Amino acid sequence: MFSFEEMEERVLMFLEVFGNTQVRDITVAQIRNVSHRLSTFFQSGDHSSDGLAGYVDFKEMKMKERDFVEEQIAHWSKESSVCATLEQWQSRVQQDLAERYDNRDNLIDWDFVFRLTDYTNLLKFPEYRVWRNTGVAFDVSHINPRRGFEYNYTNPNKTLCFFDKKGRGFFNGDIKCGPFFAFGAKTENKEICFRTADGTCRYGNGVVSMHNIRAWLYTLMTGLQWPWADHKFAWDDEKNYNYLPPGTPSTVEHKVQFPRVKVHLVGLDFNRFLTRMNGKHQMQAAFFGASCTSFMTESLFRTLMAADGIVLAETAKFIVDAEEEAKVAYEDKILEFATAGGWGKDAPLTAHLHENQPEPKKGSEAETTAQQTTLRRYNMPFQIALKKQ
């Protein structure tokens, strides 16, 4: 049973767990609850009573890999397992900037203006600066705060940490690019993504991501389309918190019917997975993040992917440290991998994936070189669709 009365809070907690090194007390409680459920699932396997066995499969993982995952999840709910994420974050930022650390806000401003704004407008400088300094990307007080409520991010997000045998946690995640573009690179909601005078969107990436995930979750839960509308703050009117459109099923009557899908976790030895799958099953679709495109081997395309399948590959568009030339070379490398396997770019689908992006920044009638550069960078794909040729 799914409670729609708490849908917005669940969306906000999801964003925190996904992208913040520090989380609220209520999110910590939810993490513990999920940790206990997952631990029970690991112990009971296919006999799990909560239905997870129907959606997750660990059979392709080695036992030691499965044990490692189980151990890490168990640390999420242990009081004895600790991780000073804020201190570790600040230490890593200091190591990265070295003698420039005292001028970090100026350097963050430089990265934002010269390495991000040309590629997207769905991010505002204050939220990027806060994340670069603290690791908190999605702050409810900036997304949809309510009067009389406090939003304190004082607890380490253990789900982003690696724990050793003694329960000591270590954060080794990204400190430059941010988690903003996984759910906020584009949106169908035209009301919230138009450009303001400074060239960025009106509300920022947190609001865009919240609107996107809420709409996707609502459609998944109900099968109904979410009615897109302008963002309205609960601070102005309490009715704007957890808005539910007319026709939303009641919690008591509605029982969610999930799609028929199963997630197979394959472990670290991807070649072993390819060997085991050869001749048994073929995949209709595959997605490769920017850090995993090296797995797009000829064997993958020729043996694992179905002839009518689709492969999506993330580009380096939003990687802050990469120069434009490197990002273009990265795209070329993706196409090189695909060509070796007899695949190539699916231009119509790639274009479709980039629909619902905000309009590019308008320049003067006689475009300058800088404006041409901005437009070229803005039009770079953040995903490339591939199909068999």
Tab-separated table of C-alpha atoms in Angstrom:
chain	number	residue	atom	x	y	z
A	1	MET	CA	0.000	0.000	0.000
A	2	PHE	CA	1.346	3.433	-0.956
A	3	SER	CA	0.397	6.566	0.960
A	4	PHE	CA	-0.025	9.502	-1.395
A	5	GLU	CA	-0.275	11.814	1.612
A	6	GLU	CA	3.493	11.506	2.044
A	7	MET	CA	4.538	11.404	-1.610
A	8	GLU	CA	6.345	14.758	-1.676
A	9	GLU	CA	8.244	13.933	1.517
A	10	ARG	CA	9.345	10.635	0.010
A	11	VAL	CA	10.538	12.420	-3.117
A	12	LEU	CA	12.541	14.894	-1.041
A	13	MET	CA	14.060	12.093	1.037
A	14	PHE	CA	15.020	10.259	-2.144
A	15	LEU	CA	16.831	13.348	-3.432
A	16	GLU	CA	18.680	13.674	-0.128
A	17	VAL	CA	19.804	10.055	-0.117
A	18	PHE	CA	20.813	10.273	-3.757
A	19	GLY	CA	22.782	13.507	-3.680
A	20	ASN	CA	23.550	14.801	-0.163
A	21	THR	CA	26.439	13.866	2.090
A	22	GLN	CA	24.380	15.163	5.041
A	23	VAL	CA	20.711	14.332	5.615
A	24	ARG	CA	17.863	15.173	8.006
A	25	ASP	CA	16.774	13.107	11.012
A	26	ILE	CA	13.644	11.885	9.223
A	27	THR	CA	15.758	10.659	6.318
A	28	VAL	CA	18.081	8.785	8.684
A	29	ALA	CA	15.058	6.971	10.107
A	30	GLN	CA	13.942	6.010	6.603
A	31	ILE	CA	17.438	4.772	5.713
A	32	ARG	CA	17.430	2.548	8.796
A	33	ASN	CA	14.039	1.153	7.879
A	34	VAL	CA	15.173	0.365	4.336
A	35	SER	CA	18.412	-1.129	5.658
A	36	HIS	CA	16.498	-3.551	7.878
A	37	ARG	CA	14.214	-4.535	5.001
A	38	LEU	CA	17.154	-5.145	2.676
A	39	SER	CA	18.993	-7.158	5.328
A	40	THR	CA	15.904	-9.324	5.782
A	41	PHE	CA	15.717	-9.764	2.028
A	42	PHE	CA	19.350	-10.885	1.840
A	43	GLN	CA	18.755	-13.445	4.562
A	44	SER	CA	15.493	-14.831	3.183
A	45	GLY	CA	16.253	-14.484	-0.543
A	46	ASP	CA	13.485	-15.791	-2.776
A	47	HIS	CA	11.310	-16.368	0.297
A	48	SER	CA	11.200	-12.658	1.176
A	49	SER	CA	7.715	-11.602	2.259
A	50	ASP	CA	7.898	-7.983	1.034
A	51	GLY	CA	8.026	-8.837	-2.666
A	52	LEU	CA	11.564	-7.638	-3.376
A	53	ALA	CA	12.539	-11.057	-4.702
A	54	GLY	CA	10.263	-10.441	-7.653
A	55	TYR	CA	12.213	-7.351	-8.693
A	56	VAL	CA	15.852	-7.947	-7.680
A	57	ASP	CA	18.136	-10.859	-8.550
A	58	PHE	CA	21.624	-11.447	-7.107
A	59	LYS	CA	22.288	-14.775	-8.802
A	60	GLU	CA	24.850	-13.317	-11.212
A	61	MET	CA	26.997	-12.040	-8.334
A	62	LYS	CA	29.692	-14.045	-6.634
A	63	MET	CA	28.925	-14.951	-3.031
A	64	LYS	CA	31.731	-12.768	-1.694
A	65	GLU	CA	30.346	-9.816	-3.662
A	66	ARG	CA	26.882	-10.433	-2.294
A	67	ASP	CA	28.280	-10.717	1.236
A	68	PHE	CA	30.117	-7.427	0.753
A	69	VAL	CA	26.927	-5.646	-0.352
A	70	GLU	CA	25.037	-7.101	2.601
A	71	GLU	CA	27.742	-5.959	5.026
A	72	GLN	CA	27.711	-2.426	3.642
A	73	ILE	CA	23.920	-2.155	3.871
A	74	ALA	CA	23.993	-3.417	7.466
A	75	HIS	CA	26.244	-0.486	8.429
A	76	TRP	CA	23.520	1.985	7.422
A	77	SER	CA	21.484	1.115	10.508
A	78	LYS	CA	24.295	0.524	13.022
A	79	GLU	CA	24.880	3.236	15.610
A	80	SER	CA	28.446	1.979	16.013
A	81	SER	CA	29.197	2.603	12.328
A	82	VAL	CA	30.234	6.212	11.866
A	83	CYS	CA	31.406	8.419	9.031
A	84	ALA	CA	32.370	12.072	9.357
A	85	THR	CA	31.169	12.975	5.869
A	86	LEU	CA	31.284	16.747	6.368
A	87	GLU	CA	34.851	16.721	7.691
A	88	GLN	CA	35.951	14.324	4.957
A	89	TRP	CA	34.263	16.461	2.321
A	90	GLN	CA	36.013	19.603	3.496
A	91	SER	CA	39.332	17.772	3.708
A	92	ARG	CA	39.028	16.523	0.135
A	93	VAL	CA	38.074	19.986	-1.126
A	94	GLN	CA	41.095	21.423	0.659
A	95	GLN	CA	43.374	18.804	-0.881
A	96	ASP	CA	41.914	19.454	-4.324
A	97	LEU	CA	42.311	23.231	-4.172
A	98	ALA	CA	45.556	23.246	-2.142
A	99	GLU	CA	46.836	26.813	-1.710
A	100	ARG	CA	43.737	28.157	-3.486
A	101	TYR	CA	41.405	26.857	-0.764
A	102	ASP	CA	40.875	30.250	0.895
A	103	ASN	CA	39.620	31.576	-2.442
A	104	ARG	CA	37.392	28.571	-3.092
A	105	ASP	CA	34.186	30.575	-3.623
A	106	ASN	CA	35.849	32.460	-6.466
A	107	LEU	CA	37.056	29.192	-7.992
A	108	ILE	CA	33.602	27.652	-7.637
A	109	ASP	CA	32.177	30.725	-9.357
A	110	TRP	CA	34.696	30.261	-12.184
A	111	ASP	CA	33.753	26.592	-12.640
A	112	PHE	CA	30.071	27.469	-12.677
A	113	VAL	CA	30.311	30.345	-15.145
A	114	PHE	CA	32.869	28.922	-17.554
A	115	ARG	CA	32.334	25.159	-17.242
A	116	LEU	CA	28.615	24.712	-16.562
A	117	THR	CA	26.395	27.602	-17.664
A	118	ASP	CA	27.276	27.117	-21.327
A	119	TYR	CA	26.010	23.544	-21.108
A	120	THR	CA	22.784	23.989	-19.135
A	121	ASN	CA	20.641	26.608	-17.449
A	122	LEU	CA	18.855	24.242	-15.038
A	123	LEU	CA	21.213	25.001	-12.173
A	124	LYS	CA	21.621	28.125	-10.077
A	125	PHE	CA	24.926	29.272	-8.658
A	126	PRO	CA	23.859	29.351	-4.959
A	127	GLU	CA	22.878	25.663	-4.938
A	128	TYR	CA	26.054	24.673	-6.787
A	129	ARG	CA	28.206	26.720	-4.396
A	130	VAL	CA	26.536	25.209	-1.322
A	131	TRP	CA	27.085	21.709	-2.679
A	132	ARG	CA	30.740	22.365	-3.497
A	133	ASN	CA	31.314	23.646	0.052
A	134	THR	CA	29.217	21.199	2.076
A	135	GLY	CA	28.106	18.287	-0.100
A	136	VAL	CA	24.426	19.206	0.317
A	137	ALA	CA	22.883	19.451	-3.158
A	138	PHE	CA	19.173	19.225	-2.381
A	139	ASP	CA	18.005	21.363	0.531
A	140	VAL	CA	14.280	21.310	1.287
A	141	SER	CA	14.492	24.881	2.580
A	142	HIS	CA	15.322	25.921	-0.992
A	143	ILE	CA	12.925	23.546	-2.765
A	144	ASN	CA	9.605	23.711	-0.909
A	145	PRO	CA	9.918	24.799	2.743
A	146	ARG	CA	6.967	24.977	5.126
A	147	ARG	CA	6.376	27.532	7.849
A	148	GLY	CA	7.164	26.239	11.318
A	149	PHE	CA	9.482	23.496	10.071
A	150	GLU	CA	13.261	23.304	10.396
A	151	TYR	CA	15.505	21.547	7.907
A	152	ASN	CA	18.803	20.650	9.518
A	153	TYR	CA	21.314	18.563	7.598
A	154	THR	CA	23.449	17.251	10.429
A	155	ASN	CA	23.542	13.471	9.892
A	156	PRO	CA	25.999	11.667	7.614
A	157	ASN	CA	24.476	9.941	4.613
A	158	LYS	CA	25.860	6.468	5.197
A	159	THR	CA	24.542	5.168	1.873
A	160	LEU	CA	27.282	7.142	0.075
A	161	CYS	CA	30.082	5.732	2.224
A	162	PHE	CA	32.314	2.688	2.224
A	163	PHE	CA	32.690	0.996	5.619
A	164	ASP	CA	35.594	-1.138	6.768
A	165	LYS	CA	35.331	-4.103	9.127
A	166	LYS	CA	35.527	-1.807	12.153
A	167	GLY	CA	32.588	0.298	11.019
A	168	ARG	CA	34.624	3.313	9.967
A	169	GLY	CA	33.055	5.045	6.989
A	170	PHE	CA	34.837	6.783	4.137
A	171	PHE	CA	33.373	9.094	1.520
A	172	ASN	CA	35.178	9.012	-1.832
A	173	GLY	CA	32.508	10.396	-4.129
A	174	ASP	CA	32.371	13.261	-6.592
A	175	ILE	CA	33.201	16.759	-5.308
A	176	LYS	CA	33.186	18.682	-8.598
A	177	CYS	CA	30.284	17.871	-10.941
A	178	GLY	CA	27.367	17.246	-8.616
A	179	PRO	CA	24.292	14.995	-8.659
A	180	PHE	CA	22.148	17.629	-10.344
A	181	PHE	CA	21.852	16.261	-13.859
A	182	ALA	CA	20.674	12.719	-13.168
A	183	PHE	CA	17.114	13.968	-12.642
A	184	GLY	CA	17.360	17.640	-13.576
A	185	ALA	CA	19.013	17.820	-16.996
A	186	LYS	CA	15.645	18.482	-18.639
A	187	THR	CA	11.947	18.609	-17.793
A	188	GLU	CA	8.600	18.452	-19.540
A	189	ASN	CA	7.370	21.184	-17.215
A	190	LYS	CA	7.718	24.315	-19.336
A	191	GLU	CA	6.476	26.469	-16.453
A	192	ILE	CA	9.616	26.081	-14.345
A	193	CYS	CA	12.503	25.977	-16.812
A	194	PHE	CA	12.345	29.309	-18.628
A	195	ARG	CA	15.366	31.579	-18.395
A	196	THR	CA	15.532	34.591	-16.087
A	197	ALA	CA	17.638	37.729	-16.505
A	198	ASP	CA	20.822	35.982	-15.343
A	199	GLY	CA	20.385	33.208	-17.916
A	200	THR	CA	19.562	30.456	-15.408
A	201	CYS	CA	16.168	28.943	-14.697
A	202	ARG	CA	13.815	30.583	-12.246
A	203	TYR	CA	13.830	28.033	-9.434
A	204	GLY	CA	16.985	25.969	-9.704
A	205	ASN	CA	17.846	22.317	-10.118
A	206	GLY	CA	16.342	21.132	-6.834
A	207	VAL	CA	12.860	22.254	-7.857
A	208	VAL	CA	13.268	20.807	-11.364
A	209	SER	CA	14.419	17.447	-9.983
A	210	MET	CA	11.590	17.355	-7.444
A	211	HIS	CA	8.956	18.075	-10.092
A	212	ASN	CA	10.384	15.410	-12.406
A	213	ILE	CA	10.613	12.638	-9.809
A	214	ARG	CA	7.205	13.446	-8.340
A	215	ALA	CA	5.603	13.213	-11.778
A	216	TRP	CA	7.377	9.953	-12.625
A	217	LEU	CA	6.473	8.413	-9.264
A	218	TYR	CA	2.848	9.508	-9.569
A	219	THR	CA	2.540	7.979	-13.036
A	220	LEU	CA	4.230	4.772	-11.864
A	221	MET	CA	1.894	4.509	-8.878
A	222	THR	CA	-1.371	5.403	-10.613
A	223	GLY	CA	-0.918	5.039	-14.361
A	224	LEU	CA	-2.161	8.637	-14.683
A	225	GLN	CA	-0.321	11.575	-16.200
A	226	TRP	CA	0.874	14.271	-13.831
A	227	PRO	CA	-0.530	17.728	-14.718
A	228	TRP	CA	2.482	20.006	-15.130
A	229	ALA	CA	2.153	23.449	-13.551
A	230	ASP	CA	4.234	26.283	-12.139
A	231	HIS	CA	6.001	25.713	-8.829
A	232	LYS	CA	4.104	27.053	-5.825
A	233	PHE	CA	5.789	27.302	-2.444
A	234	ALA	CA	4.220	25.803	0.663
A	235	TRP	CA	5.737	28.762	2.523
A	236	ASP	CA	3.132	30.971	0.843
A	237	ASP	CA	0.241	28.543	1.261
A	238	GLU	CA	0.239	25.238	3.153
A	239	LYS	CA	-2.019	23.781	0.451
A	240	ASN	CA	0.961	23.867	-1.900
A	241	TYR	CA	2.682	21.140	0.108
A	242	ASN	CA	2.168	17.647	-1.315
A	243	TYR	CA	-0.305	18.843	-3.909
A	244	LEU	CA	-2.251	15.955	-5.438
A	245	PRO	CA	-4.263	16.474	-8.631
A	246	PRO	CA	-7.991	15.705	-8.775
A	247	GLY	CA	-8.689	12.046	-9.440
A	248	THR	CA	-5.769	10.746	-7.370
A	249	PRO	CA	-6.722	7.321	-5.946
A	250	SER	CA	-7.163	7.144	-2.196
A	251	THR	CA	-4.503	5.396	-0.169
A	252	VAL	CA	-7.011	2.900	1.185
A	253	GLU	CA	-8.429	1.856	-2.176
A	254	HIS	CA	-5.351	1.970	-4.372
A	255	LYS	CA	-2.866	-0.863	-4.608
A	256	VAL	CA	0.151	-0.237	-6.795
A	257	GLN	CA	0.753	-2.520	-9.760
A	258	PHE	CA	4.391	-2.344	-10.804
A	259	PRO	CA	5.625	-3.128	-14.329
A	260	ARG	CA	6.994	-6.597	-14.985
A	261	VAL	CA	10.678	-5.856	-14.581
A	262	LYS	CA	13.580	-7.393	-12.684
A	263	VAL	CA	16.940	-5.835	-11.809
A	264	HIS	CA	19.896	-8.219	-12.145
A	265	LEU	CA	22.991	-7.194	-10.185
A	266	VAL	CA	26.029	-8.586	-11.977
A	267	GLY	CA	29.010	-7.903	-9.729
A	268	LEU	CA	32.398	-6.504	-10.668
A	269	ASP	CA	33.484	-9.096	-13.234
A	270	PHE	CA	31.535	-7.909	-16.261
A	271	ASN	CA	33.296	-10.299	-18.641
A	272	ARG	CA	32.125	-13.195	-16.468
A	273	PHE	CA	28.587	-11.902	-16.820
A	274	LEU	CA	28.916	-11.705	-20.616
A	275	THR	CA	30.229	-15.261	-20.741
A	276	ARG	CA	27.406	-16.598	-18.575
A	277	MET	CA	24.759	-14.774	-20.609
A	278	ASN	CA	26.113	-15.760	-24.024
A	279	GLY	CA	23.470	-17.761	-25.851
A	280	LYS	CA	20.992	-17.622	-22.946
A	281	HIS	CA	19.408	-14.184	-22.888
A	282	GLN	CA	19.681	-10.992	-24.889
A	283	MET	CA	18.950	-7.520	-23.615
A	284	GLN	CA	16.526	-5.126	-25.268
A	285	ALA	CA	18.033	-2.042	-23.669
A	286	ALA	CA	21.174	-1.045	-21.800
A	287	PHE	CA	22.377	2.194	-20.250
A	288	PHE	CA	26.026	3.038	-19.593
A	289	GLY	CA	27.010	5.931	-17.359
A	290	ALA	CA	30.008	8.092	-18.173
A	291	SER	CA	32.244	6.039	-15.871
A	292	CYS	CA	31.215	2.706	-17.419
A	293	THR	CA	31.519	3.191	-21.174
A	294	SER	CA	34.693	1.079	-21.159
A	295	PHE	CA	32.365	-1.926	-20.761
A	296	MET	CA	30.874	-1.227	-24.197
A	297	THR	CA	32.968	-3.903	-25.841
A	298	GLU	CA	32.481	-5.647	-29.161
A	299	SER	CA	31.397	-8.739	-27.234
A	300	LEU	CA	28.634	-6.789	-25.526
A	301	PHE	CA	27.170	-5.539	-28.783
A	302	ARG	CA	27.471	-8.838	-30.654
A	303	THR	CA	26.429	-11.359	-27.981
A	304	LEU	CA	24.429	-9.629	-25.252
A	305	MET	CA	22.337	-7.048	-27.095
A	306	ALA	CA	19.297	-8.056	-29.132
A	307	ALA	CA	19.292	-7.100	-32.804
A	308	ASP	CA	16.418	-4.680	-32.228
A	309	GLY	CA	17.809	-3.437	-28.914
A	310	ILE	CA	18.925	0.026	-27.870
A	311	VAL	CA	22.050	1.136	-26.007
A	312	LEU	CA	22.188	4.524	-24.299
A	313	ALA	CA	25.574	5.972	-23.401
A	314	GLU	CA	26.103	9.000	-21.187
A	315	THR	CA	28.569	11.563	-22.501
A	316	ALA	CA	30.990	13.821	-20.629
A	317	LYS	CA	28.887	16.953	-21.186
A	318	PHE	CA	28.441	17.753	-17.484
A	319	ILE	CA	31.914	16.749	-16.287
A	320	VAL	CA	33.336	19.994	-14.929
A	321	ASP	CA	37.037	19.220	-15.331
A	322	ALA	CA	36.737	18.139	-18.977
A	323	GLU	CA	37.498	20.693	-21.684
A	324	GLU	CA	35.204	20.975	-24.686
A	325	GLU	CA	37.691	19.141	-26.913
A	326	ALA	CA	37.819	16.249	-24.453
A	327	LYS	CA	34.024	16.044	-24.368
A	328	VAL	CA	33.873	15.846	-28.156
A	329	ALA	CA	36.601	13.182	-28.147
A	330	TYR	CA	34.588	11.233	-25.576
A	331	GLU	CA	31.573	11.204	-27.901
A	332	ASP	CA	33.798	9.998	-30.744
A	333	LYS	CA	35.105	7.186	-28.539
A	334	ILE	CA	31.568	6.024	-27.753
A	335	LEU	CA	30.805	5.844	-31.466
A	336	GLU	CA	34.097	4.014	-32.048
A	337	PHE	CA	33.121	1.345	-29.502
A	338	ALA	CA	29.723	0.982	-31.162
A	339	THR	CA	31.145	0.751	-34.677
A	340	ALA	CA	33.469	-2.073	-33.615
A	341	GLY	CA	30.396	-4.080	-32.640
A	342	GLY	CA	28.426	-3.290	-35.778
A	343	TRP	CA	26.330	-0.591	-34.132
A	344	GLY	CA	25.973	3.131	-34.746
A	345	LYS	CA	24.234	6.291	-33.629
A	346	ASP	CA	20.445	6.403	-33.672
A	347	ALA	CA	20.036	10.084	-34.540
A	348	PRO	CA	16.209	10.302	-34.209
A	349	LEU	CA	16.184	8.653	-30.781
A	350	THR	CA	19.126	10.766	-29.613
A	351	ALA	CA	17.219	13.879	-30.643
A	352	HIS	CA	14.123	12.594	-28.836
A	353	LEU	CA	16.128	12.107	-25.638
A	354	HIS	CA	17.033	15.790	-25.723
A	355	GLU	CA	13.533	17.116	-26.160
A	356	ASN	CA	12.101	19.250	-23.352
A	357	GLN	CA	15.361	21.061	-22.764
A	358	PRO	CA	14.993	24.819	-22.256
A	359	GLU	CA	15.536	27.002	-25.276
A	360	PRO	CA	19.163	28.085	-25.711
A	361	LYS	CA	20.189	31.545	-24.636
A	362	LYS	CA	19.243	34.152	-27.220
A	363	GLY	CA	22.072	36.218	-28.636
A	364	SER	CA	22.260	39.226	-30.879
A	365	GLU	CA	21.352	39.023	-34.556
A	366	ALA	CA	25.029	39.031	-35.507
A	367	GLU	CA	26.333	36.206	-33.356
A	368	THR	CA	29.731	36.680	-31.803
A	369	THR	CA	32.286	33.904	-31.502
A	370	ALA	CA	31.455	33.583	-27.804
A	371	GLN	CA	27.749	33.179	-28.573
A	372	GLN	CA	28.512	30.542	-31.183
A	373	THR	CA	30.634	28.685	-28.635
A	374	THR	CA	27.843	28.861	-26.057
A	375	LEU	CA	25.278	27.517	-28.532
A	376	ARG	CA	27.590	24.707	-29.643
A	377	ARG	CA	28.215	23.635	-26.061
A	378	TYR	CA	24.549	23.883	-25.136
A	379	ASN	CA	23.581	21.630	-28.046
A	380	MET	CA	26.065	18.911	-27.113
A	381	PRO	CA	24.231	15.663	-26.276
A	382	PHE	CA	24.336	14.349	-22.725
A	383	GLN	CA	23.250	10.917	-23.958
A	384	ILE	CA	23.789	9.072	-27.236
A	385	ALA	CA	21.411	6.369	-28.462
A	386	LEU	CA	22.918	3.461	-30.380
A	387	LYS	CA	21.304	0.791	-32.551
A	388	LYS	CA	22.490	-2.079	-34.720
A	389	GLN	CA	23.421	-0.999	-38.229
